[in-house]
mmCIF file of C-alpha atoms in Angstrom:
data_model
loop_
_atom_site.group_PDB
_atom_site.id
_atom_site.type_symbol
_atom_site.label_atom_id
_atom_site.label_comp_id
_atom_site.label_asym_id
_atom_site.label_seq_id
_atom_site.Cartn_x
_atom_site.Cartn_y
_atom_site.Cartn_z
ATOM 1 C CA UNK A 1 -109.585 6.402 6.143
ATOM 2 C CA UNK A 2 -106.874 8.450 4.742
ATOM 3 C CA UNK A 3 -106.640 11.117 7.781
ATOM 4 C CA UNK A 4 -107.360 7.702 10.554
ATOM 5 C CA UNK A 5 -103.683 6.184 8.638
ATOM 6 C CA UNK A 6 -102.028 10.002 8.903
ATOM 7 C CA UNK A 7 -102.806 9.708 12.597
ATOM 8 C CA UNK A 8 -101.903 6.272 13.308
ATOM 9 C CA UNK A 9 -98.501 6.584 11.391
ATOM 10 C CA UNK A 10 -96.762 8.816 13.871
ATOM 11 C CA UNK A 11 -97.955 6.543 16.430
ATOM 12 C CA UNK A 12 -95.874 3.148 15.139
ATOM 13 C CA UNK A 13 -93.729 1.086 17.479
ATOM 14 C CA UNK A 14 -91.915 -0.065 14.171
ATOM 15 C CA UNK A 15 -90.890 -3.634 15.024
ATOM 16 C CA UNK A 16 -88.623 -6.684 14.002
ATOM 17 C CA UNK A 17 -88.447 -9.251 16.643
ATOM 18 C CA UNK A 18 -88.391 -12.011 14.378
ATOM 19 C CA UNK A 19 -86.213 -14.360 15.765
ATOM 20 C CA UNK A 20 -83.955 -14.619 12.567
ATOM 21 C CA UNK A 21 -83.595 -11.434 12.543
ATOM 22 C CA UNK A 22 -79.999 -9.781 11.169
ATOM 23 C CA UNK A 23 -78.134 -6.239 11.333
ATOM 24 C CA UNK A 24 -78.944 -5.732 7.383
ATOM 25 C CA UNK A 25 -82.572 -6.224 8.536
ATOM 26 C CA UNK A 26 -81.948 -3.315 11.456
ATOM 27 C CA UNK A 27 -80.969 -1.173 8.940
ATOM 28 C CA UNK A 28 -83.183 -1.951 6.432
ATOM 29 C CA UNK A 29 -85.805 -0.746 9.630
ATOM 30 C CA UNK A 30 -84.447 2.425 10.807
ATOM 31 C CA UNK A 31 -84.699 3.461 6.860
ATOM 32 C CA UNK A 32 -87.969 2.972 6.796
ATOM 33 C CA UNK A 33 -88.588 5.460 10.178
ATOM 34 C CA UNK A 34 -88.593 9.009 8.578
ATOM 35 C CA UNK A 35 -91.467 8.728 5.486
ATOM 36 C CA UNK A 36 -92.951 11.193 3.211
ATOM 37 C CA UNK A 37 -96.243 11.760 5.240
ATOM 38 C CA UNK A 38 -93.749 11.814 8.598
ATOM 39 C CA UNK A 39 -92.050 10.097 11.194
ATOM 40 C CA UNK A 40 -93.322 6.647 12.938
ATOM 41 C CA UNK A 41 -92.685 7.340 16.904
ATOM 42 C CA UNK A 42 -90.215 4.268 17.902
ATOM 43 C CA UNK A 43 -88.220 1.030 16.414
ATOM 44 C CA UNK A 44 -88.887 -1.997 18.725
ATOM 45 C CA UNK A 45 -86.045 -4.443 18.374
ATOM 46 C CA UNK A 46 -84.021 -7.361 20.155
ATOM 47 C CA UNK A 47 -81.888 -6.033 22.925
ATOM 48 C CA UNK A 48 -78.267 -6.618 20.947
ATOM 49 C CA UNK A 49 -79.457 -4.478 18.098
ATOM 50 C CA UNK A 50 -80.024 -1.595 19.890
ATOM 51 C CA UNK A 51 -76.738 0.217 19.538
ATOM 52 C CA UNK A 52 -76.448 -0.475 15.889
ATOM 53 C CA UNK A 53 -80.765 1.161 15.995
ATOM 54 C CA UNK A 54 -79.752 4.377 18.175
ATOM 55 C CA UNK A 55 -76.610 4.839 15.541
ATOM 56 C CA UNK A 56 -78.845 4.796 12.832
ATOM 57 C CA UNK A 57 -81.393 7.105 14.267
ATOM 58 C CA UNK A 58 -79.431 9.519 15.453
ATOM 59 C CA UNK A 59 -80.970 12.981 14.795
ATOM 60 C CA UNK A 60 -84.327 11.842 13.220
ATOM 61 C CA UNK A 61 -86.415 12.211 16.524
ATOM 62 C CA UNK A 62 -87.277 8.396 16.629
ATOM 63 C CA UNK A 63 -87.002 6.823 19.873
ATOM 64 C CA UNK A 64 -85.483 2.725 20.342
ATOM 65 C CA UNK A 65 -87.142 0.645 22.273
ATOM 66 C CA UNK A 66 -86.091 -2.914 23.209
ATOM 67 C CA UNK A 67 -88.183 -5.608 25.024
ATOM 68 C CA UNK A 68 -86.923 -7.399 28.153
ATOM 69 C CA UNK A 69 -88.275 -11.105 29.562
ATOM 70 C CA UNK A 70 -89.551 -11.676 25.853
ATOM 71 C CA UNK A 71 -91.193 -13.380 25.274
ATOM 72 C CA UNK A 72 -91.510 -15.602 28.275
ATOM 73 C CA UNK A 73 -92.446 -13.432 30.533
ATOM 74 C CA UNK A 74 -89.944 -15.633 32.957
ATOM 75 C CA UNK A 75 -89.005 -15.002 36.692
ATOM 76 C CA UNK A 76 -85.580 -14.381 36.502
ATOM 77 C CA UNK A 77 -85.917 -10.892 37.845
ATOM 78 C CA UNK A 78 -81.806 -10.783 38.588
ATOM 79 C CA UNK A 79 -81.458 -11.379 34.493
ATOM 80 C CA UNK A 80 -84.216 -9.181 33.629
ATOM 81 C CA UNK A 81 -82.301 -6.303 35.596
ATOM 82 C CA UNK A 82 -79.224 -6.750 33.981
ATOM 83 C CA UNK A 83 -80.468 -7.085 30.263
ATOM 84 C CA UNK A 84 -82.491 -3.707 31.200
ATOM 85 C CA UNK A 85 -79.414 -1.872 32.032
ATOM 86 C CA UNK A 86 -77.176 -3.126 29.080
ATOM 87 C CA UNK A 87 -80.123 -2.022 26.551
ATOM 88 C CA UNK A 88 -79.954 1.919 28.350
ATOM 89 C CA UNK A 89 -76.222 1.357 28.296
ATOM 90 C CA UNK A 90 -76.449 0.702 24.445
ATOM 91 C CA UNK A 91 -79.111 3.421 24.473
ATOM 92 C CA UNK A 92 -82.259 2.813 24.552
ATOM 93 C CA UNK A 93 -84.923 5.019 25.133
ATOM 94 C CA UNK A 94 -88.266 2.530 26.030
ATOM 95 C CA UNK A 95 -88.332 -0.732 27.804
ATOM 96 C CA UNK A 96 -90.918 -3.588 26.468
ATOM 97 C CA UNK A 97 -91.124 -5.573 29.665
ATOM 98 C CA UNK A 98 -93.177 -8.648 29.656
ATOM 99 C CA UNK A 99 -94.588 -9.129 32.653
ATOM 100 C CA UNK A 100 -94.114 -12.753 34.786
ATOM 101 C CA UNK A 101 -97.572 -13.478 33.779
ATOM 102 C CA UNK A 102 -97.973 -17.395 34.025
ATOM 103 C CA UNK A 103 -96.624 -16.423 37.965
ATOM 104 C CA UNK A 104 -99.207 -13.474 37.662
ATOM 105 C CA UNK A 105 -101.912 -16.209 36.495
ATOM 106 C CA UNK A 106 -101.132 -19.083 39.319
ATOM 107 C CA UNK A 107 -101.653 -15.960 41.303
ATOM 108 C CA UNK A 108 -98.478 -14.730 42.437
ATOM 109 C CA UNK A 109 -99.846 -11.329 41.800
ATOM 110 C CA UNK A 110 -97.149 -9.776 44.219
ATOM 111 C CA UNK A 111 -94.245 -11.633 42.683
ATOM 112 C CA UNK A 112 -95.443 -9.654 39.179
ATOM 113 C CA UNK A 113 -95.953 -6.709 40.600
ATOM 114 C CA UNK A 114 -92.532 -6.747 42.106
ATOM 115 C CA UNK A 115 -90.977 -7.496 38.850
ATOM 116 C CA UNK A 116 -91.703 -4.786 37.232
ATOM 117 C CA UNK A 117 -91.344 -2.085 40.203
ATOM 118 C CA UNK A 118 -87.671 -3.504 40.266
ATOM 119 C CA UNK A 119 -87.186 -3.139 36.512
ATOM 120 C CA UNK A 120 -88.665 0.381 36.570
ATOM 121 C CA UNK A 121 -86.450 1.660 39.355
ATOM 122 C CA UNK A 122 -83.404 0.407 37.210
ATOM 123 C CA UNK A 123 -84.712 2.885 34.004
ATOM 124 C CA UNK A 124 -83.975 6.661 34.589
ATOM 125 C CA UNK A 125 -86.081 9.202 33.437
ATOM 126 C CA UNK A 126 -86.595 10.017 30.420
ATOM 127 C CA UNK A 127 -86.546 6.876 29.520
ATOM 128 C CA UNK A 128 -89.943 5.004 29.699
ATOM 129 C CA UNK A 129 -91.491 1.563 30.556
ATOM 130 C CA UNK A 130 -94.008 -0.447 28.882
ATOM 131 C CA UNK A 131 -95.097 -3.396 30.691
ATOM 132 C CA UNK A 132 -96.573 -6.505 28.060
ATOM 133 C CA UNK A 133 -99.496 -8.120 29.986
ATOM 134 C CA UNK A 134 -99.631 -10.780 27.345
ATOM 135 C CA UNK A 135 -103.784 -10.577 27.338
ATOM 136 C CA UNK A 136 -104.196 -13.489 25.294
ATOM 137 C CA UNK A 137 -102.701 -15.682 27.801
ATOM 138 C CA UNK A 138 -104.591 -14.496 30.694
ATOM 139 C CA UNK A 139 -107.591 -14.153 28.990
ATOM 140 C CA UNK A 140 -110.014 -13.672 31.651
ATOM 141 C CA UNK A 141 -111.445 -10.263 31.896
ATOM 142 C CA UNK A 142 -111.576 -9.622 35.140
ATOM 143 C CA UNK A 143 -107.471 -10.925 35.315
ATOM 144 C CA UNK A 144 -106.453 -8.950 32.162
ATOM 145 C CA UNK A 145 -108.143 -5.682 34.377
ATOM 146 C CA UNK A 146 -105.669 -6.843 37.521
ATOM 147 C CA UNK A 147 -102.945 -7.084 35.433
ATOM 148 C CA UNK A 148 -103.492 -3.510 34.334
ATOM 149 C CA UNK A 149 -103.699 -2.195 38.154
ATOM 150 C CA UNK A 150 -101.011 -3.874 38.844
ATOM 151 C CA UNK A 151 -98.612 -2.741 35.997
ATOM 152 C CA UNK A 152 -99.853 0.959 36.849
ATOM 153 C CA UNK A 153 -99.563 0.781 40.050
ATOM 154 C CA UNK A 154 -95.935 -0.468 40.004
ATOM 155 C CA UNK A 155 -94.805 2.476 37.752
ATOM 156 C CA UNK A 156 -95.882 1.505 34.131
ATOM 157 C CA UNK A 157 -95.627 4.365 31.758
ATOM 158 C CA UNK A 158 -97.342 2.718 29.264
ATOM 159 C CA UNK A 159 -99.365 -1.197 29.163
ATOM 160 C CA UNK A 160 -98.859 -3.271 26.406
ATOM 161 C CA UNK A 161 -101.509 -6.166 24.958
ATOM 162 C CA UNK A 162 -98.686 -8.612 23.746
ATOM 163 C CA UNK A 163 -95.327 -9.781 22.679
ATOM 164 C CA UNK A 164 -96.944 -10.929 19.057
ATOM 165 C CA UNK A 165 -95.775 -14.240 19.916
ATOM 166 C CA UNK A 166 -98.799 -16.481 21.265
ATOM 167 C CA UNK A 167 -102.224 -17.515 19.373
ATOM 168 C CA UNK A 168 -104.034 -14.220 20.121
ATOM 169 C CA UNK A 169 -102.120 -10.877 20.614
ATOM 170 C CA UNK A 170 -103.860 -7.687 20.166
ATOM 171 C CA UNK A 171 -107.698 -7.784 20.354
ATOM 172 C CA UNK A 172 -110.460 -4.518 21.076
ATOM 173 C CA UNK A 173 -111.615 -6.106 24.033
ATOM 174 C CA UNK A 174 -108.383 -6.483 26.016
ATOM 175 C CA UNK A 175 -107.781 -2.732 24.918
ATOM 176 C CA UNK A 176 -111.245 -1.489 26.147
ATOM 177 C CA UNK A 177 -110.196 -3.069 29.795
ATOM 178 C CA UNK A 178 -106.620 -1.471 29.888
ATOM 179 C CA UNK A 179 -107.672 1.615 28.232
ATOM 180 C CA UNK A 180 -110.600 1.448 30.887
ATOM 181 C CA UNK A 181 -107.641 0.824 33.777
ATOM 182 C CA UNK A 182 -105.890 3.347 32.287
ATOM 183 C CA UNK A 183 -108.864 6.003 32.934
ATOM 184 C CA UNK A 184 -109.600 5.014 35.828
ATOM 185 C CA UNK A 185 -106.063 5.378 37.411
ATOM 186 C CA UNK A 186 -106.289 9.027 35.522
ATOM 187 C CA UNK A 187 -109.433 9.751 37.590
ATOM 188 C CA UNK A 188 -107.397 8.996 41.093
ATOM 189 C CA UNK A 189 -104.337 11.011 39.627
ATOM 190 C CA UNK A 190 -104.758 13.358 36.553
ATOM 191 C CA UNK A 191 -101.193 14.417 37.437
ATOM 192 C CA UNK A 192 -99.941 10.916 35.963
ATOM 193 C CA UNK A 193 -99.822 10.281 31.893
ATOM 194 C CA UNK A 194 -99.895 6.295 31.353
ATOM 195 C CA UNK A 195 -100.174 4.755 28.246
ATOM 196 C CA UNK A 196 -101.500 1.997 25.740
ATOM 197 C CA UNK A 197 -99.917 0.069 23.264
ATOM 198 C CA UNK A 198 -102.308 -2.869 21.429
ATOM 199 C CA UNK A 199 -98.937 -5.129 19.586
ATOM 200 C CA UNK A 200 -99.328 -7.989 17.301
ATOM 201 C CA UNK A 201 -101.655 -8.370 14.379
ATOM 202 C CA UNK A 202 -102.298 -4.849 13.720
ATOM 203 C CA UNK A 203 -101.967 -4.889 10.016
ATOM 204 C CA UNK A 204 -104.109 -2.321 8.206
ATOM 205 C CA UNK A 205 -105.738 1.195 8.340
ATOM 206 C CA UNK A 206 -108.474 -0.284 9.515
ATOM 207 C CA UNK A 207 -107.347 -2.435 12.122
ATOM 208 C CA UNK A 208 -106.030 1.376 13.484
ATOM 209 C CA UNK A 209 -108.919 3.072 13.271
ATOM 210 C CA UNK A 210 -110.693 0.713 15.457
ATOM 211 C CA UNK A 211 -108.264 1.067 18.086
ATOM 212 C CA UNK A 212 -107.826 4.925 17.752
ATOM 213 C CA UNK A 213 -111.958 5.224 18.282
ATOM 214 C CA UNK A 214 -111.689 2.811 21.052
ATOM 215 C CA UNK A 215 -109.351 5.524 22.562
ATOM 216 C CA UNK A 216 -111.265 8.133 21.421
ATOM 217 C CA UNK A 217 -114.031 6.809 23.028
ATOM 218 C CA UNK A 218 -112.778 5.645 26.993
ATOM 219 C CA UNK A 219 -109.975 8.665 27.586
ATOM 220 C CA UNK A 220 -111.959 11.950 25.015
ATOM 221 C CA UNK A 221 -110.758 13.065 22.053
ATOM 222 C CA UNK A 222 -107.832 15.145 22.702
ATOM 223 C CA UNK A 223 -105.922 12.164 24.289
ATOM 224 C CA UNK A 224 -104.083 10.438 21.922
ATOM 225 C CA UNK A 225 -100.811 11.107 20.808
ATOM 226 C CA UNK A 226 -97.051 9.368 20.448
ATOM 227 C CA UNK A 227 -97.099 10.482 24.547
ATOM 228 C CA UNK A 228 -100.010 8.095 25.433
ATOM 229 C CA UNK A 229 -100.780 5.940 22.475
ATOM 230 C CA UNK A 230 -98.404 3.234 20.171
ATOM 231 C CA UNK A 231 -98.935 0.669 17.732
ATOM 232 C CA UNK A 232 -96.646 -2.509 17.961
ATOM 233 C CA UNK A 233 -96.482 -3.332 14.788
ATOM 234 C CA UNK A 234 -94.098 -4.513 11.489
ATOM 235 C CA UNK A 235 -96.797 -4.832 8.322
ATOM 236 C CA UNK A 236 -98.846 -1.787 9.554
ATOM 237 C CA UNK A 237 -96.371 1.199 8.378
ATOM 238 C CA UNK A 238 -97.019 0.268 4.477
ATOM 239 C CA UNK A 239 -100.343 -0.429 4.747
ATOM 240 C CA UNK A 240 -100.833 3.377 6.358
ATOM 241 C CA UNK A 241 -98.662 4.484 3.489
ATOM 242 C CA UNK A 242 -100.337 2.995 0.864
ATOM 243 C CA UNK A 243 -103.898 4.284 2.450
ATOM 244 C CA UNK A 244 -102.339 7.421 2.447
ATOM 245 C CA UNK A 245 -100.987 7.617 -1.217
ATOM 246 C CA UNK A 246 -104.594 6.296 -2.345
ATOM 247 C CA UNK A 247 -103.380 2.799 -2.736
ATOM 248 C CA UNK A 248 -104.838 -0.906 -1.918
ATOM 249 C CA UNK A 249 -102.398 -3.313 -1.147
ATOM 250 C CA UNK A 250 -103.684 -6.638 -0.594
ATOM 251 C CA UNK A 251 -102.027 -8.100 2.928
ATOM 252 C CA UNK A 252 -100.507 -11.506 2.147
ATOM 253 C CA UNK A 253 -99.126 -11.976 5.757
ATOM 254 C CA UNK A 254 -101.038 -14.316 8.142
ATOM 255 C CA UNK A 255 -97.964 -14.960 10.398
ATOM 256 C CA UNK A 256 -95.831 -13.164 12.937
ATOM 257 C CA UNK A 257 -96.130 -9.434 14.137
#
């Protein structure tokens, strides 16, 4: 388990979306970025903390992202524009858009789609978009693999299970359907990298692994890396670190992301 938490820790979206969150606690999370056993690959934080993230990371080699729509996933596509380009203004480097997906449900597929082709035109290169399906809210299979089309389609550089703020965020079999889209879109163009970030309840070495052989498994061995593959995640950065360092910690947190 110890080289499965090495592998997943340079792979960590580290997050704090809680909605109390507070500049001491931004700080508090961009110290926690650069670790003995290396680097996680992002932050993820509220749009109007990401100048006071891209400060504090300056020079370590961590990108900021920020999610937009969140967690709604509402249709305001004029405000979802605008809060894009303020968060690249204030410098960040990935967008976490969550898709319109109760339009995207009712079946306003081309309203969705839309969306995010609007919001990805808006984010210069190389600067990258992540498009949050919210799986758990679709739920249906076949939907969840329509969703993915449609995200990659309209310019997704990466698709994203959840916002970690409904019942059921992250689960293996809404990532074997996107990581499934995501092959299949590799097959028509091998040219294009897209990739796949599970978010939300991720909270041990274990939990990783499973997801990292699920990968393994649908796009080969060689594929995963900070390029194609991120963990949204707050609790899962200690947990790696104490698998790491040979130590159990015993997960008290049943709540949030």
């Amino acid at each position: 388990m110890i080289e499965h938490a090495k592998r997943a820790l340079g792979l960590v979206d580290l997050t704090n979306l809680n909605d109390d969150c507070t500049a001491a606690d931004i700080s508090k999370l961009t110290g926690r970025t650069v670790t003995d056993h290396g680097s996680v690959a992002a932050v993820c934080v509220w749009p109007r903390f990401v100048a006071q993230a891209a400060q504090e990371l300056t020079g370590t080699g961590v990108k900021v992202a920020t999610v937009v729509n969140f967690p709604e996933g509402g249709e305001d596509t004029e405000a979802v524009l605008a809060e894009t380009k303020q968060a690249l203004a204030d410098g960040a480097d990935e967008i976490d858009l969550v898709m319109p997906y109760k339009a995207f449900c009712a079946g306003r597929k081309g309203f969705a789609e839309e969306q995010i082709i609007r919001v990805k035109a808006a984010i210069p290169e190389p600067a990258l978009l992540k498009v949050i399906l919210e799986t758990g809210e679709i739920k249906d299979p076949l939907l969840i693999h329509a969703a993915s089309n449609i995200a990659i389609g309209a310019g997704a550089d990466f698709i994203k299970t959840s916002t970690g703020k409904v019942a059921v965020n992250a689960t293996l079999e809404a990532a074997e359907i996107m990581l499934t889209a995501i092959e299949e879109a590799r097959r028509d163009n091998a040219e294009r990298v897209i990739g796949f970030k599970p978010a939300g309840g991720i909270r041990t070495a274990e939990d990783a692994a499973a997801y990292l052989a699920l990968a393994d498994k649908i796009m080969g061995q060689n594929w995963v890396s900070a390029h194609t593959f991120r963990f949204g995640a707050s609790g899962l950065l200690d947990a790696l670190i104490s698998t790491i360092e040979g130590q159990e910690i015993v997960d008290h947190s049943h709540h949030g992301y």
